[in-house]
mmCIF file of C-alpha atoms and ligand atoms in Angstrom:
data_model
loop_
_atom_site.group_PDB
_atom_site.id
_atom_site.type_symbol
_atom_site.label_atom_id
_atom_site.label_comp_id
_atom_site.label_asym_id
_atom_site.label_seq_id
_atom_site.Cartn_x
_atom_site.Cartn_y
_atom_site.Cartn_z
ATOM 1 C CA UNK A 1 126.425 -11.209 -23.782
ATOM 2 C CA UNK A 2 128.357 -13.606 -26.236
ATOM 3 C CA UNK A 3 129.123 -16.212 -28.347
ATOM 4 C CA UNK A 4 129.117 -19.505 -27.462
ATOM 5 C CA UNK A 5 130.695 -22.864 -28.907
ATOM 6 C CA UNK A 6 127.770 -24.803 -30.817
ATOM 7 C CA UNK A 7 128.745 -28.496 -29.888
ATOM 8 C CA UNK A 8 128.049 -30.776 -32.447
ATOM 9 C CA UNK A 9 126.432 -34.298 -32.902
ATOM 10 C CA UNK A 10 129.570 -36.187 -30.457
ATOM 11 C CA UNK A 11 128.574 -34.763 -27.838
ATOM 12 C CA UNK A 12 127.038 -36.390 -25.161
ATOM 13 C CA UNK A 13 125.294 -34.193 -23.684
ATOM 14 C CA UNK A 14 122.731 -34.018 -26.983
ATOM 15 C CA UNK A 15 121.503 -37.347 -25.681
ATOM 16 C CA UNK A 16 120.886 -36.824 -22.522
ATOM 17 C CA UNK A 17 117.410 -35.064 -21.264
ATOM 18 C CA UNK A 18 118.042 -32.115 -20.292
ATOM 19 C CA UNK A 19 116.639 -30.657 -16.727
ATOM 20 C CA UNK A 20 113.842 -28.869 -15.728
ATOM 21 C CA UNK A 21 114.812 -24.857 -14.547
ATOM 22 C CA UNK A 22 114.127 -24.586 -10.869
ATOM 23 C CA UNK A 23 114.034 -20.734 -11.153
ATOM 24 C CA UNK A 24 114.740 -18.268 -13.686
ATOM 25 C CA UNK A 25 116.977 -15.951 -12.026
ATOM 26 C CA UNK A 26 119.943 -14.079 -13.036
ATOM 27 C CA UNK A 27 122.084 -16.864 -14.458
ATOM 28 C CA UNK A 28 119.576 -18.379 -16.286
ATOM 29 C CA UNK A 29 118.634 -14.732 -17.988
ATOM 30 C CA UNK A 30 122.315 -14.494 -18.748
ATOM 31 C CA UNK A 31 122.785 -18.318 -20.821
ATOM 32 C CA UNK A 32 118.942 -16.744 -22.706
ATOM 33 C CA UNK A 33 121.211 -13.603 -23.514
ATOM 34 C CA UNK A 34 124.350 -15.869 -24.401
ATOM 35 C CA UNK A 35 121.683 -18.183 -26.561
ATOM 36 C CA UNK A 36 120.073 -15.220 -28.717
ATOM 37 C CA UNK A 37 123.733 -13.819 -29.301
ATOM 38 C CA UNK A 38 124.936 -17.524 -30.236
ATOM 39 C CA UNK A 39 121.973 -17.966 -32.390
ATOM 40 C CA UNK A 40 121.950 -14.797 -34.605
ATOM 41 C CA UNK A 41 125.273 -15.234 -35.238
ATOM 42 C CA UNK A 42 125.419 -18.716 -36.663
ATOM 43 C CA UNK A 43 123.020 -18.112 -38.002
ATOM 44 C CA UNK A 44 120.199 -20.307 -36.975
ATOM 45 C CA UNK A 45 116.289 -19.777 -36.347
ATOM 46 C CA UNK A 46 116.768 -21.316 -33.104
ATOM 47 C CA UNK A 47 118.722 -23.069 -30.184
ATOM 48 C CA UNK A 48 118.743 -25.329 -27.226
ATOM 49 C CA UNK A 49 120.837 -24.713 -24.077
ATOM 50 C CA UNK A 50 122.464 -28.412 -24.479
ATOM 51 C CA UNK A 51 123.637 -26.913 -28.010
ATOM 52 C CA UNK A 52 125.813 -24.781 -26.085
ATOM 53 C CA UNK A 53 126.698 -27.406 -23.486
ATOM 54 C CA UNK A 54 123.904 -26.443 -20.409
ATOM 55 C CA UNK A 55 121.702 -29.320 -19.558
ATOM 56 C CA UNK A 56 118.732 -26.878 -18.981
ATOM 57 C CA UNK A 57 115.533 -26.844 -20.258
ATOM 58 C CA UNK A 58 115.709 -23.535 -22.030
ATOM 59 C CA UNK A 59 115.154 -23.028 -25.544
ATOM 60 C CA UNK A 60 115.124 -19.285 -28.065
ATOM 61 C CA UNK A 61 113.825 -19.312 -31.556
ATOM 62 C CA UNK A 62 113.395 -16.672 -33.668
ATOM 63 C CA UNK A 63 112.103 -17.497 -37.433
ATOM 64 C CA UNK A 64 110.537 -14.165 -37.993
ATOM 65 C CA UNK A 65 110.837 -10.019 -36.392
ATOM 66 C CA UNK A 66 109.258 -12.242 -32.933
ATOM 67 C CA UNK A 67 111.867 -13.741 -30.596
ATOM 68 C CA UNK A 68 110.585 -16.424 -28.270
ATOM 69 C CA UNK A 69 112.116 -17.999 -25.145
ATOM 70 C CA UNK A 70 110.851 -21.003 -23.618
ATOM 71 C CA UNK A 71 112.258 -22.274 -20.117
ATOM 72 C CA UNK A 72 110.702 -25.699 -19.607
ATOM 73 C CA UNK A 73 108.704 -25.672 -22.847
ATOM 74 C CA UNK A 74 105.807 -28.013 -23.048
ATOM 75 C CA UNK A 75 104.021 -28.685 -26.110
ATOM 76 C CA UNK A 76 100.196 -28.244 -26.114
ATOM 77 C CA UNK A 77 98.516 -29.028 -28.992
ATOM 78 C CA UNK A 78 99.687 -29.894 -32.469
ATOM 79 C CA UNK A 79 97.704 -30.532 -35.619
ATOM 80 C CA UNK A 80 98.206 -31.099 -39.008
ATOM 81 C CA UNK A 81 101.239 -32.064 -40.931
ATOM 82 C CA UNK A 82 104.056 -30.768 -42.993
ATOM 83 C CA UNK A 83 106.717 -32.691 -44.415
ATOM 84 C CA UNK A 84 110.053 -30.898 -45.307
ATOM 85 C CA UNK A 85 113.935 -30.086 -45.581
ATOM 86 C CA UNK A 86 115.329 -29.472 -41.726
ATOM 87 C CA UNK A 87 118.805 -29.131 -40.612
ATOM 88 C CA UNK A 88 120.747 -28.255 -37.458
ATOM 89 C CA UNK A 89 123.837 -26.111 -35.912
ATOM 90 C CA UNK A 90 124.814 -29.272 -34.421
ATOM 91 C CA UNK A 91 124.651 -31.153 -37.619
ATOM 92 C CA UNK A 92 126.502 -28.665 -39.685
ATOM 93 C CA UNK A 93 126.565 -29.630 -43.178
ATOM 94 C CA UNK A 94 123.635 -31.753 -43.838
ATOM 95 C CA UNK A 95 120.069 -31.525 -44.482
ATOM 96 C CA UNK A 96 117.076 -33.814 -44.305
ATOM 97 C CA UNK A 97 113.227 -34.574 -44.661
ATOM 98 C CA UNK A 98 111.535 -34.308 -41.150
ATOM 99 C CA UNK A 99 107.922 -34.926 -41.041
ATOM 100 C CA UNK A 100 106.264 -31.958 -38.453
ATOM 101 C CA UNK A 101 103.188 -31.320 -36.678
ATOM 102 C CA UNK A 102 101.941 -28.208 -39.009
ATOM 103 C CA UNK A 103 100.599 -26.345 -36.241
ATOM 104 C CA UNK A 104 101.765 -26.195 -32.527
ATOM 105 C CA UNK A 105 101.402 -24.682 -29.185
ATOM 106 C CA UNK A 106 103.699 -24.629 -26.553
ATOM 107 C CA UNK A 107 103.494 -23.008 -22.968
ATOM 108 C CA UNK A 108 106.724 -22.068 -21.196
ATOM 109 C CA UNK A 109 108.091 -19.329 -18.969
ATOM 110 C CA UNK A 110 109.506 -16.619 -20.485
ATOM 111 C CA UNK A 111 112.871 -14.460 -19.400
ATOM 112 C CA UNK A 112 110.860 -13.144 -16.421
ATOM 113 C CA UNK A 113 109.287 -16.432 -15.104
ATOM 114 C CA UNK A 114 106.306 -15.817 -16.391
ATOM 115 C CA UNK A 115 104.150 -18.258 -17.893
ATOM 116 C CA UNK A 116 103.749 -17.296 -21.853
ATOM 117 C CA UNK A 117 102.635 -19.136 -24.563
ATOM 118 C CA UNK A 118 103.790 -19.646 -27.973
ATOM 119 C CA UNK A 119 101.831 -20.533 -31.119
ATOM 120 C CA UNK A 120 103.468 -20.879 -34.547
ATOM 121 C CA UNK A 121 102.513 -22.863 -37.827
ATOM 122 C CA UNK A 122 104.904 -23.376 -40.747
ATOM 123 C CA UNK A 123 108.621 -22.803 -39.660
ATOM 124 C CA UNK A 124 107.749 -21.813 -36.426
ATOM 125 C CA UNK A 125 106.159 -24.953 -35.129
ATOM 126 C CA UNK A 126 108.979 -26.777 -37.361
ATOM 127 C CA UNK A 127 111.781 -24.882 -35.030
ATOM 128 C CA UNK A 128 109.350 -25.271 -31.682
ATOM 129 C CA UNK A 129 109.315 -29.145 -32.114
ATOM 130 C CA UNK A 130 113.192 -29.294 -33.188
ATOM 131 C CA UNK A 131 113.866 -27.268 -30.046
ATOM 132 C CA UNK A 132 111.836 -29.262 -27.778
ATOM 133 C CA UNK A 133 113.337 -32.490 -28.946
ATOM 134 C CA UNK A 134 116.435 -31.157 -28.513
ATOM 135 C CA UNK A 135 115.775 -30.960 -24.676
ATOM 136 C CA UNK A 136 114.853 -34.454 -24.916
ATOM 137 C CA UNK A 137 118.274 -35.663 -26.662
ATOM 138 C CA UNK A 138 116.362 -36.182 -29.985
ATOM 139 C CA UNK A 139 118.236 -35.283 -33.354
ATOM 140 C CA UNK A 140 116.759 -33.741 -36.151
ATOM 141 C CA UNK A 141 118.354 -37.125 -38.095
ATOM 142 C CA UNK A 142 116.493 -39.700 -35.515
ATOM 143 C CA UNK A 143 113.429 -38.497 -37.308
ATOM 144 C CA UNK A 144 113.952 -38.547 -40.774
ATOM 145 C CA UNK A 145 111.438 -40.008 -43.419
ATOM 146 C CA UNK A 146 113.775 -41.838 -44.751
ATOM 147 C CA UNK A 147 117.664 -42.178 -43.989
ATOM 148 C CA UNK A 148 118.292 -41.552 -48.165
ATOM 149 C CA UNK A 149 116.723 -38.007 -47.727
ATOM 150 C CA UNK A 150 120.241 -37.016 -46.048
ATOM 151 C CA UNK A 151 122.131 -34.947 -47.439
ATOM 152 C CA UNK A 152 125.177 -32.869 -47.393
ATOM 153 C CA UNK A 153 124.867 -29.097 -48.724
ATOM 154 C CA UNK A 154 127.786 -27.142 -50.216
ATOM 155 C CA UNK A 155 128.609 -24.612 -47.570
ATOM 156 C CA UNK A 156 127.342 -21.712 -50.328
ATOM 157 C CA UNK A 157 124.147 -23.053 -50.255
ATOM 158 C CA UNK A 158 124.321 -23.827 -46.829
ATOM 159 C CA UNK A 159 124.364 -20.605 -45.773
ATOM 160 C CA UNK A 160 121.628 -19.758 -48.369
ATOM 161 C CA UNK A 161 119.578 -22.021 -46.436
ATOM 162 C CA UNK A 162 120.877 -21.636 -43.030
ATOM 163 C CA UNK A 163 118.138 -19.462 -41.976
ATOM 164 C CA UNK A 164 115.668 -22.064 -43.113
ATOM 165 C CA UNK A 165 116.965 -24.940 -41.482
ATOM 166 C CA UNK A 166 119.844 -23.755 -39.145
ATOM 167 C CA UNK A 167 118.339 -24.568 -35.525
HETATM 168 ZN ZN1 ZN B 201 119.135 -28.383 -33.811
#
């Protein structure tokens, strides 16, 4: 178990797609152990591997008591809309408007390789999407309503808000 180095926004390897986990074994059990440790103590709601410099598809969020891991997440359904503030451990610093599916389901394996399913509205299916993109080399900043709604936050209120939109 530790902490890893959140890379930010420069680095390449936020662009790239990130691959699909052959197998969840051992080593991939260990980076979902290193991810949860890396995430609480940011701290953020949730985090993708190429965050912390893996190209694997492997995602943890936690936005409530629940903590979800997704290897190879696929999205399944998403409905409705919601339109709010989002920000990112890669982007420290800044926050902006992201329009979201309201309600989402994804399917995944969990630590164990077994197929799970996860189904969140509100903040949850706000961090499921941002994760997801993530493993697709998508900022939360490609996707803003508008460019103007960027903004930097004082690091006070930052961490006020970190929970909110850290992920
Ligand atoms: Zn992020």
């Amino acid at each position: 178990m530790a902490v890893l180095p959140i890379l930010t926004q420069e680095a390449p390897i936020l662009r790239q797609r990130a691959k699909r986990v052959p197998r969840v074994d051992d080593s991939i059990r260990k980076l979902i152990d290193d991810m949860v440790d890396t995430m609480v103590a940011a701290p953020g709601v949730g985090l993708a591997a190429p965050q912390v410099g893996v190209g694997l598809r492997v995602a943890v969020i936690k936005t409530d008591q629940n903590l979800h891991t997704l290897v190879n997440p696929e999205m399944v359904k998403a409905e409705g809309e919601q339109i709010g503030m989002e920000g990112c451990l890669s982007v420290p610093g800044y926050v902006g408007e992201v329009k979201r599916a309201l309600r989402v389901v994804a399917r995944g394996l969990n630590r164990n390789g077994r197929p799970v399913r996860v189904k969140g509205d509100g903040l949850l299916a706000r961090a499921i999407q941002h994760e997801i993109d993530h493993l697709d080399g998508i900022l939360f900043t490609d996707r803003l309503t508008s460019l103007g709604t960027l903004r930097k936050v004082e690091l006070e209120e930052e961490e006020q808000k970190a929970e909110l939109v850290g992920a």
